[in-house]
Structures are given as structure tokens and as C-alpha cells.
Amino acid sequence: MSGKFKTWENKPIEEVLWWGTIKEYDAPDNRERLKRAEEMAKEKNTSVSAIALAWLHASSLNIFPIVGSSGDKHILEAISSFDLSLTKEERAYLLNG
């Protein structure tokens, strides 16, 4: 749910992602989490990356995401995640459906 990987125009994930990525991360639960994150990002008018980072920020664990960027857009998405609040219910929905 890092936001790095996403579907595109409801195409099957096999048509969108490189096979190595699918082999490492693919599982039915993760596919469903990705769909939920994409849905929530659309509803909140933000990116999947921002949703994923907001989910991590809300964790009670000592999690410190390391954000890499290939451009200004990605940095701005990461910064925007600090302004994004997810309710307890939204966080549970992303994780468990």
C-alpha cells in the first residue's frame, strides 16, 4: 500500500505492473487493499501515496517512512500526507475492508 503501485483504468493488475513487482507483493489481500486505497484517494481528492503515508503517520508504532522521490510531484504528495487525517474507521477499512 505504498502508493508506488496502482491500477490504471480498471485494467487487470497484470497489465499494469511489472512481473517482478507482482511476484513480490501480489496477494489477494493486497489487491483489495490497493483498491480501497485508490477509492479513498479519489474520494479525498489526493493520491494513493498520500493515503498510504497518512495511514503510517496515524500508526501508534514508531514508524518513520523514508520517502524517495523522482520529482517535485512526489515530494508534494508526501508533504500533503501530513495534512490528511484518517479516522480510526478509515484506517481499519484500508487494512481490513
PDB file of C-alpha atoms in Angstrom:
ATOM      1  CA  MET A   1       0.000   0.000   0.000  1.00  0.00           C
ATOM      2  CA  SER A   2       2.944   2.272  -0.533  1.00  0.00           C
ATOM      3  CA  GLY A   3       1.222   4.147  -3.291  1.00  0.00           C
ATOM      4  CA  LYS A   4       4.011   3.326  -5.687  1.00  0.00           C
ATOM      5  CA  PHE A   5       1.897   0.698  -7.367  1.00  0.00           C
ATOM      6  CA  LYS A   6      -1.584   1.322  -8.638  1.00  0.00           C
ATOM      7  CA  THR A   7      -4.042   0.025 -11.139  1.00  0.00           C
ATOM      8  CA  TRP A   8      -4.964   2.014 -14.178  1.00  0.00           C
ATOM      9  CA  GLU A   9      -8.433   2.494 -15.652  1.00  0.00           C
ATOM     10  CA  ASN A  10      -9.708  -0.736 -14.077  1.00  0.00           C
ATOM     11  CA  LYS A  11      -7.248  -2.841 -16.065  1.00  0.00           C
ATOM     12  CA  PRO A  12      -6.129  -6.157 -14.561  1.00  0.00           C
ATOM     13  CA  ILE A  13      -3.100  -5.663 -12.360  1.00  0.00           C
ATOM     14  CA  GLU A  14      -1.078  -7.994 -14.605  1.00  0.00           C
ATOM     15  CA  GLU A  15      -1.412  -5.468 -17.436  1.00  0.00           C
ATOM     16  CA  VAL A  16      -0.262  -2.572 -15.281  1.00  0.00           C
ATOM     17  CA  LEU A  17       2.600  -3.828 -13.126  1.00  0.00           C
ATOM     18  CA  TRP A  18       5.926  -5.413 -13.966  1.00  0.00           C
ATOM     19  CA  TRP A  19       6.002  -9.181 -13.253  1.00  0.00           C
ATOM     20  CA  GLY A  20       8.720  -8.807 -10.576  1.00  0.00           C
ATOM     21  CA  THR A  21       6.566  -6.410  -8.621  1.00  0.00           C
ATOM     22  CA  ILE A  22       3.601  -8.733  -8.882  1.00  0.00           C
ATOM     23  CA  LYS A  23       5.696 -11.678  -7.708  1.00  0.00           C
ATOM     24  CA  GLU A  24       6.915  -9.791  -4.606  1.00  0.00           C
ATOM     25  CA  TYR A  25       3.758  -8.009  -3.498  1.00  0.00           C
ATOM     26  CA  ASP A  26       0.855  -9.814  -5.084  1.00  0.00           C
ATOM     27  CA  ALA A  27      -1.650 -11.404  -2.777  1.00  0.00           C
ATOM     28  CA  PRO A  28      -5.443 -11.233  -2.826  1.00  0.00           C
ATOM     29  CA  ASP A  29      -5.466  -9.186   0.402  1.00  0.00           C
ATOM     30  CA  ASN A  30      -3.010  -6.647  -1.031  1.00  0.00           C
ATOM     31  CA  ARG A  31      -5.030  -6.292  -4.235  1.00  0.00           C
ATOM     32  CA  GLU A  32      -8.103  -5.481  -2.173  1.00  0.00           C
ATOM     33  CA  ARG A  33      -6.147  -3.009  -0.027  1.00  0.00           C
ATOM     34  CA  LEU A  34      -4.918  -1.275  -3.151  1.00  0.00           C
ATOM     35  CA  LYS A  35      -8.481  -0.969  -4.467  1.00  0.00           C
ATOM     36  CA  ARG A  36      -9.622   0.509  -1.159  1.00  0.00           C
ATOM     37  CA  ALA A  37      -6.705   2.966  -1.114  1.00  0.00           C
ATOM     38  CA  GLU A  38      -7.444   4.042  -4.691  1.00  0.00           C
ATOM     39  CA  GLU A  39     -11.116   4.506  -3.829  1.00  0.00           C
ATOM     40  CA  MET A  40     -10.291   6.569  -0.743  1.00  0.00           C
ATOM     41  CA  ALA A  41      -7.736   8.671  -2.619  1.00  0.00           C
ATOM     42  CA  LYS A  42     -10.361   9.503  -5.218  1.00  0.00           C
ATOM     43  CA  GLU A  43     -12.927  10.393  -2.543  1.00  0.00           C
ATOM     44  CA  LYS A  44     -10.428  12.645  -0.743  1.00  0.00           C
ATOM     45  CA  ASN A  45      -9.029  14.113  -3.954  1.00  0.00           C
ATOM     46  CA  THR A  46      -5.484  13.016  -3.173  1.00  0.00           C
ATOM     47  CA  SER A  47      -3.010  10.343  -4.219  1.00  0.00           C
ATOM     48  CA  VAL A  48      -2.663   6.737  -3.115  1.00  0.00           C
ATOM     49  CA  SER A  49       0.808   7.673  -1.856  1.00  0.00           C
ATOM     50  CA  ALA A  50      -0.648  10.348   0.409  1.00  0.00           C
ATOM     51  CA  ILE A  51      -3.242   7.885   1.728  1.00  0.00           C
ATOM     52  CA  ALA A  52      -0.548   5.294   2.448  1.00  0.00           C
ATOM     53  CA  LEU A  53       1.669   7.832   4.230  1.00  0.00           C
ATOM     54  CA  ALA A  54      -1.264   9.222   6.230  1.00  0.00           C
ATOM     55  CA  TRP A  55      -2.050   5.657   7.318  1.00  0.00           C
ATOM     56  CA  LEU A  56       1.543   5.239   8.504  1.00  0.00           C
ATOM     57  CA  HIS A  57       1.556   8.638  10.279  1.00  0.00           C
ATOM     58  CA  ALA A  58      -1.535   7.583  12.224  1.00  0.00           C
ATOM     59  CA  SER A  59       0.111   4.415  13.495  1.00  0.00           C
ATOM     60  CA  SER A  60       0.774   4.146  17.205  1.00  0.00           C
ATOM     61  CA  LEU A  61       4.037   2.373  16.382  1.00  0.00           C
ATOM     62  CA  ASN A  62       7.306   4.239  15.929  1.00  0.00           C
ATOM     63  CA  ILE A  63       7.195   4.174  12.141  1.00  0.00           C
ATOM     64  CA  PHE A  64       9.290   6.661  10.216  1.00  0.00           C
ATOM     65  CA  PRO A  65       8.695   6.354   6.471  1.00  0.00           C
ATOM     66  CA  ILE A  66      11.645   7.077   4.227  1.00  0.00           C
ATOM     67  CA  VAL A  67      10.304   8.874   1.196  1.00  0.00           C
ATOM     68  CA  GLY A  68      12.131   8.701  -2.093  1.00  0.00           C
ATOM     69  CA  SER A  69      11.219  10.953  -4.950  1.00  0.00           C
ATOM     70  CA  SER A  70      11.684  11.065  -8.666  1.00  0.00           C
ATOM     71  CA  GLY A  71      10.303  14.569  -8.908  1.00  0.00           C
ATOM     72  CA  ASP A  72       8.583  17.527  -7.319  1.00  0.00           C
ATOM     73  CA  LYS A  73       5.152  15.923  -7.636  1.00  0.00           C
ATOM     74  CA  HIS A  74       6.144  13.053  -5.341  1.00  0.00           C
ATOM     75  CA  ILE A  75       7.622  15.376  -2.733  1.00  0.00           C
ATOM     76  CA  LEU A  76       4.416  17.441  -2.721  1.00  0.00           C
ATOM     77  CA  GLU A  77       2.340  14.254  -2.328  1.00  0.00           C
ATOM     78  CA  ALA A  78       4.450  13.222   0.653  1.00  0.00           C
ATOM     79  CA  ILE A  79       4.117  16.645   2.258  1.00  0.00           C
ATOM     80  CA  SER A  80       0.359  16.661   1.686  1.00  0.00           C
ATOM     81  CA  SER A  81       0.031  13.461   3.702  1.00  0.00           C
ATOM     82  CA  PHE A  82       0.745  15.433   6.891  1.00  0.00           C
ATOM     83  CA  ASP A  83      -2.438  17.447   6.331  1.00  0.00           C
ATOM     84  CA  LEU A  84      -4.533  14.355   5.676  1.00  0.00           C
ATOM     85  CA  SER A  85      -6.383  12.909   8.642  1.00  0.00           C
ATOM     86  CA  LEU A  86      -7.758   9.396   8.545  1.00  0.00           C
ATOM     87  CA  THR A  87     -10.341   8.337  11.081  1.00  0.00           C
ATOM     88  CA  LYS A  88      -9.940   5.135  13.037  1.00  0.00           C
ATOM     89  CA  GLU A  89     -12.661   3.639  10.860  1.00  0.00           C
ATOM     90  CA  GLU A  90     -10.915   4.698   7.637  1.00  0.00           C
ATOM     91  CA  ARG A  91      -7.623   3.213   8.814  1.00  0.00           C
ATOM     92  CA  ALA A  92      -9.366  -0.053   9.692  1.00  0.00           C
ATOM     93  CA  TYR A  93     -11.153  -0.048   6.331  1.00  0.00           C
ATOM     94  CA  LEU A  94      -7.863   0.347   4.458  1.00  0.00           C
ATOM     95  CA  LEU A  95      -6.325  -2.534   6.358  1.00  0.00           C
ATOM     96  CA  ASN A  96      -9.188  -4.974   6.700  1.00  0.00           C
ATOM     97  CA  GLY A  97     -12.002  -3.841   4.430  1.00  0.00           C
TER      98      GLY A  97
END
